[in-house]
Amino acid sequence: MAAARLRVSAGRETSGGRAMEAAGGEQRELLIQRLRAAVHYTTGCLCQGVAEDKGVLFSKQTVAAISEITFRQCENFARDVEMFARHAKRSTITLEDVKLLARRSNSLLKYITQKSEELASSNMEQKEKKKKSSAAKGRRTEENETPVTESEDSNMA
């Protein structure tokens, strides 16, 4: 009897929440639909490029199948990296999670590692440039400041 009351009261309390969830669910479905369309478009462009290079034709069904497989694989990848982060008790997906996902493909892992190292060195160079430019600005402002003499100081008081 108490469980039935809990279900009824929970239903009353969350009826507004259900409407919000439904609206959020509809928005989520629209975003997924747009993402699927983007994947399909990109797959079509890639297939068209390969067709021009290799002299092969891709049917619409083939492009649709490739884009569907690609979308599903991306969903699986997203779930996997999310689980890796969750397992490490983090809410943020890091480069290490992506590397863990790519561990089965040596060439992909090597590529990701190479790109991350390039990005890290580029970031370091940018930080050094910022430090140098801010230090140079600091020196310029010190040079431009005129010393306050005692007579000017007394006029301020």
PDB file of C-alpha atoms in Angstrom:
ATOM      1  CA  MET A   1       0.000   0.000   0.000  1.00  0.00           C
ATOM      2  CA  ALA A   2       2.822   2.410   0.881  1.00  0.00           C
ATOM      3  CA  ALA A   3       4.619   1.546  -2.350  1.00  0.00           C
ATOM      4  CA  ALA A   4       1.456   2.326  -4.318  1.00  0.00           C
ATOM      5  CA  ARG A   5       1.198   5.732  -2.589  1.00  0.00           C
ATOM      6  CA  LEU A   6       4.824   6.442  -3.435  1.00  0.00           C
ATOM      7  CA  ARG A   7       4.250   5.654  -7.078  1.00  0.00           C
ATOM      8  CA  VAL A   8       1.123   7.829  -7.238  1.00  0.00           C
ATOM      9  CA  SER A   9       2.739  10.763  -5.457  1.00  0.00           C
ATOM     10  CA  ALA A  10       5.883  10.417  -7.560  1.00  0.00           C
ATOM     11  CA  GLY A  11       3.717  10.485 -10.667  1.00  0.00           C
ATOM     12  CA  ARG A  12       2.042  13.725  -9.557  1.00  0.00           C
ATOM     13  CA  GLU A  13       5.325  15.366  -8.646  1.00  0.00           C
ATOM     14  CA  THR A  14       7.040  14.508 -11.877  1.00  0.00           C
ATOM     15  CA  SER A  15       4.274  15.219 -14.404  1.00  0.00           C
ATOM     16  CA  GLY A  16       5.863  18.623 -15.107  1.00  0.00           C
ATOM     17  CA  GLY A  17       9.256  16.955 -15.156  1.00  0.00           C
ATOM     18  CA  ARG A  18       8.014  14.467 -17.747  1.00  0.00           C
ATOM     19  CA  ALA A  19       6.982  17.301 -20.040  1.00  0.00           C
ATOM     20  CA  MET A  20      10.430  18.821 -19.672  1.00  0.00           C
ATOM     21  CA  GLU A  21      12.022  15.426 -20.323  1.00  0.00           C
ATOM     22  CA  ALA A  22       9.846  14.985 -23.409  1.00  0.00           C
ATOM     23  CA  ALA A  23      10.894  18.391 -24.723  1.00  0.00           C
ATOM     24  CA  GLY A  24      14.526  17.557 -23.959  1.00  0.00           C
ATOM     25  CA  GLY A  25      14.080  14.159 -25.585  1.00  0.00           C
ATOM     26  CA  GLU A  26      12.636  15.759 -28.717  1.00  0.00           C
ATOM     27  CA  GLN A  27      15.539  18.189 -28.874  1.00  0.00           C
ATOM     28  CA  ARG A  28      17.979  15.321 -28.386  1.00  0.00           C
ATOM     29  CA  GLU A  29      16.341  13.386 -31.229  1.00  0.00           C
ATOM     30  CA  LEU A  30      16.584  16.442 -33.486  1.00  0.00           C
ATOM     31  CA  LEU A  31      20.277  16.793 -32.667  1.00  0.00           C
ATOM     32  CA  ILE A  32      20.871  13.105 -33.349  1.00  0.00           C
ATOM     33  CA  GLN A  33      18.996  13.417 -36.639  1.00  0.00           C
ATOM     34  CA  ARG A  34      21.148  16.416 -37.644  1.00  0.00           C
ATOM     35  CA  LEU A  35      24.299  14.544 -36.666  1.00  0.00           C
ATOM     36  CA  ARG A  36      23.237  11.518 -38.711  1.00  0.00           C
ATOM     37  CA  ALA A  37      22.602  13.797 -41.690  1.00  0.00           C
ATOM     38  CA  ALA A  38      26.058  15.374 -41.290  1.00  0.00           C
ATOM     39  CA  VAL A  39      27.699  11.944 -41.136  1.00  0.00           C
ATOM     40  CA  HIS A  40      25.736  10.844 -44.209  1.00  0.00           C
ATOM     41  CA  TYR A  41      26.737  13.993 -46.124  1.00  0.00           C
ATOM     42  CA  THR A  42      30.404  13.607 -45.180  1.00  0.00           C
ATOM     43  CA  THR A  43      30.356   9.926 -46.106  1.00  0.00           C
ATOM     44  CA  GLY A  44      28.836  10.815 -49.463  1.00  0.00           C
ATOM     45  CA  CYS A  45      31.569  13.404 -50.094  1.00  0.00           C
ATOM     46  CA  LEU A  46      34.291  10.915 -49.166  1.00  0.00           C
ATOM     47  CA  CYS A  47      32.779   8.207 -51.368  1.00  0.00           C
ATOM     48  CA  GLN A  48      32.541  10.688 -54.229  1.00  0.00           C
ATOM     49  CA  GLY A  49      36.225  11.546 -53.817  1.00  0.00           C
ATOM     50  CA  VAL A  50      37.218   7.891 -53.784  1.00  0.00           C
ATOM     51  CA  ALA A  51      34.992   7.243 -56.795  1.00  0.00           C
ATOM     52  CA  GLU A  52      36.762   9.986 -58.760  1.00  0.00           C
ATOM     53  CA  ASP A  53      40.220   8.746 -57.748  1.00  0.00           C
ATOM     54  CA  LYS A  54      39.617   5.048 -58.292  1.00  0.00           C
ATOM     55  CA  GLY A  55      37.028   5.134 -61.052  1.00  0.00           C
ATOM     56  CA  VAL A  56      34.493   3.223 -58.956  1.00  0.00           C
ATOM     57  CA  LEU A  57      30.822   4.016 -58.423  1.00  0.00           C
ATOM     58  CA  PHE A  58      29.013   3.866 -55.071  1.00  0.00           C
ATOM     59  CA  SER A  59      25.274   3.278 -54.990  1.00  0.00           C
ATOM     60  CA  LYS A  60      23.061   5.337 -52.702  1.00  0.00           C
ATOM     61  CA  GLN A  61      22.427   2.217 -50.623  1.00  0.00           C
ATOM     62  CA  THR A  62      26.159   1.661 -50.187  1.00  0.00           C
ATOM     63  CA  VAL A  63      26.716   5.258 -49.045  1.00  0.00           C
ATOM     64  CA  ALA A  64      23.768   4.931 -46.651  1.00  0.00           C
ATOM     65  CA  ALA A  65      25.123   1.650 -45.253  1.00  0.00           C
ATOM     66  CA  ILE A  66      28.618   3.081 -44.761  1.00  0.00           C
ATOM     67  CA  SER A  67      27.246   6.181 -43.047  1.00  0.00           C
ATOM     68  CA  GLU A  68      25.019   4.094 -40.762  1.00  0.00           C
ATOM     69  CA  ILE A  69      27.910   1.822 -39.775  1.00  0.00           C
ATOM     70  CA  THR A  70      30.092   4.877 -39.184  1.00  0.00           C
ATOM     71  CA  PHE A  71      27.455   6.524 -36.983  1.00  0.00           C
ATOM     72  CA  ARG A  72      26.932   3.374 -34.921  1.00  0.00           C
ATOM     73  CA  GLN A  73      30.683   2.886 -34.495  1.00  0.00           C
ATOM     74  CA  CYS A  74      31.019   6.500 -33.312  1.00  0.00           C
ATOM     75  CA  GLU A  75      28.232   5.876 -30.786  1.00  0.00           C
ATOM     76  CA  ASN A  76      30.140   2.846 -29.514  1.00  0.00           C
ATOM     77  CA  PHE A  77      33.369   4.852 -29.306  1.00  0.00           C
ATOM     78  CA  ALA A  78      31.590   7.601 -27.378  1.00  0.00           C
ATOM     79  CA  ARG A  79      30.173   5.087 -24.893  1.00  0.00           C
ATOM     80  CA  ASP A  80      33.554   3.406 -24.483  1.00  0.00           C
ATOM     81  CA  VAL A  81      35.541   6.588 -23.776  1.00  0.00           C
ATOM     82  CA  GLU A  82      32.804   7.702 -21.385  1.00  0.00           C
ATOM     83  CA  MET A  83      33.107   4.400 -19.524  1.00  0.00           C
ATOM     84  CA  PHE A  84      36.912   4.687 -19.417  1.00  0.00           C
ATOM     85  CA  ALA A  85      36.620   8.122 -17.817  1.00  0.00           C
ATOM     86  CA  ARG A  86      33.927   6.939 -15.420  1.00  0.00           C
ATOM     87  CA  HIS A  87      36.049   3.945 -14.433  1.00  0.00           C
ATOM     88  CA  ALA A  88      38.881   6.359 -13.604  1.00  0.00           C
ATOM     89  CA  LYS A  89      36.360   8.322 -11.478  1.00  0.00           C
ATOM     90  CA  ARG A  90      36.521  11.333 -13.786  1.00  0.00           C
ATOM     91  CA  SER A  91      33.734  13.257 -15.459  1.00  0.00           C
ATOM     92  CA  THR A  92      35.997  14.543 -18.241  1.00  0.00           C
ATOM     93  CA  ILE A  93      37.204  12.441 -21.151  1.00  0.00           C
ATOM     94  CA  THR A  94      40.946  12.850 -21.601  1.00  0.00           C
ATOM     95  CA  LEU A  95      43.509  12.040 -24.253  1.00  0.00           C
ATOM     96  CA  GLU A  96      44.437   8.929 -22.278  1.00  0.00           C
ATOM     97  CA  ASP A  97      40.862   7.626 -22.684  1.00  0.00           C
ATOM     98  CA  VAL A  98      41.076   8.135 -26.452  1.00  0.00           C
ATOM     99  CA  LYS A  99      44.454   6.393 -26.565  1.00  0.00           C
ATOM    100  CA  LEU A 100      42.989   3.505 -24.601  1.00  0.00           C
ATOM    101  CA  LEU A 101      40.188   3.273 -27.153  1.00  0.00           C
ATOM    102  CA  ALA A 102      42.691   3.254 -30.033  1.00  0.00           C
ATOM    103  CA  ARG A 103      44.971   0.632 -28.471  1.00  0.00           C
ATOM    104  CA  ARG A 104      43.785  -2.116 -30.829  1.00  0.00           C
ATOM    105  CA  SER A 105      44.958  -0.227 -33.907  1.00  0.00           C
ATOM    106  CA  ASN A 106      48.697   0.390 -33.702  1.00  0.00           C
ATOM    107  CA  SER A 107      48.679   2.850 -36.609  1.00  0.00           C
ATOM    108  CA  LEU A 108      45.807   4.860 -35.121  1.00  0.00           C
ATOM    109  CA  LEU A 109      47.423   4.900 -31.690  1.00  0.00           C
ATOM    110  CA  LYS A 110      50.707   6.039 -33.228  1.00  0.00           C
ATOM    111  CA  TYR A 111      48.914   8.791 -35.175  1.00  0.00           C
ATOM    112  CA  ILE A 112      47.019  10.041 -32.102  1.00  0.00           C
ATOM    113  CA  THR A 113      50.199  10.040 -30.024  1.00  0.00           C
ATOM    114  CA  GLN A 114      52.099  11.935 -32.720  1.00  0.00           C
ATOM    115  CA  LYS A 115      49.374  14.568 -33.088  1.00  0.00           C
ATOM    116  CA  SER A 116      49.054  15.031 -29.328  1.00  0.00           C
ATOM    117  CA  GLU A 117      52.811  15.579 -29.052  1.00  0.00           C
ATOM    118  CA  GLU A 118      52.694  18.125 -31.893  1.00  0.00           C
ATOM    119  CA  LEU A 119      49.818  19.904 -30.170  1.00  0.00           C
ATOM    120  CA  ALA A 120      51.643  19.937 -26.843  1.00  0.00           C
ATOM    121  CA  SER A 121      54.806  21.401 -28.389  1.00  0.00           C
ATOM    122  CA  SER A 122      52.745  24.024 -30.240  1.00  0.00           C
ATOM    123  CA  ASN A 123      51.031  24.994 -26.974  1.00  0.00           C
ATOM    124  CA  MET A 124      54.390  25.319 -25.240  1.00  0.00           C
ATOM    125  CA  GLU A 125      55.689  27.578 -28.017  1.00  0.00           C
ATOM    126  CA  GLN A 126      52.608  29.800 -27.735  1.00  0.00           C
ATOM    127  CA  LYS A 127      53.030  30.060 -23.960  1.00  0.00           C
ATOM    128  CA  GLU A 128      56.680  31.052 -24.378  1.00  0.00           C
ATOM    129  CA  LYS A 129      55.732  33.729 -26.930  1.00  0.00           C
ATOM    130  CA  LYS A 130      53.119  35.122 -24.525  1.00  0.00           C
ATOM    131  CA  LYS A 131      55.649  35.237 -21.701  1.00  0.00           C
ATOM    132  CA  LYS A 132      58.176  37.048 -23.892  1.00  0.00           C
ATOM    133  CA  SER A 133      55.647  39.578 -25.167  1.00  0.00           C
ATOM    134  CA  SER A 134      54.248  40.272 -21.682  1.00  0.00           C
ATOM    135  CA  ALA A 135      57.794  40.682 -20.326  1.00  0.00           C
ATOM    136  CA  ALA A 136      58.612  43.102 -23.156  1.00  0.00           C
ATOM    137  CA  LYS A 137      55.436  45.094 -22.428  1.00  0.00           C
ATOM    138  CA  GLY A 138      56.396  45.233 -18.763  1.00  0.00           C
ATOM    139  CA  ARG A 139      59.809  46.663 -19.645  1.00  0.00           C
ATOM    140  CA  ARG A 140      58.259  49.277 -21.956  1.00  0.00           C
ATOM    141  CA  THR A 141      55.887  50.553 -19.276  1.00  0.00           C
ATOM    142  CA  GLU A 142      58.737  50.816 -16.775  1.00  0.00           C
ATOM    143  CA  GLU A 143      60.794  52.847 -19.279  1.00  0.00           C
ATOM    144  CA  ASN A 144      57.872  55.166 -20.087  1.00  0.00           C
ATOM    145  CA  GLU A 145      57.123  55.993 -16.460  1.00  0.00           C
ATOM    146  CA  THR A 146      58.705  59.258 -15.344  1.00  0.00           C
ATOM    147  CA  PRO A 147      59.994  59.476 -11.816  1.00  0.00           C
ATOM    148  CA  VAL A 148      57.996  61.655  -9.441  1.00  0.00           C
ATOM    149  CA  THR A 149      60.018  64.449  -7.904  1.00  0.00           C
ATOM    150  CA  GLU A 150      59.537  65.708  -4.381  1.00  0.00           C
ATOM    151  CA  SER A 151      57.915  68.972  -5.461  1.00  0.00           C
ATOM    152  CA  GLU A 152      55.343  67.169  -7.609  1.00  0.00           C
ATOM    153  CA  ASP A 153      54.646  64.767  -4.770  1.00  0.00           C
ATOM    154  CA  SER A 154      53.831  67.624  -2.379  1.00  0.00           C
ATOM    155  CA  ASN A 155      51.334  69.105  -4.874  1.00  0.00           C
ATOM    156  CA  MET A 156      49.369  65.874  -4.822  1.00  0.00           C
ATOM    157  CA  ALA A 157      48.752  66.037  -1.087  1.00  0.00           C
TER     158      ALA A 157
END
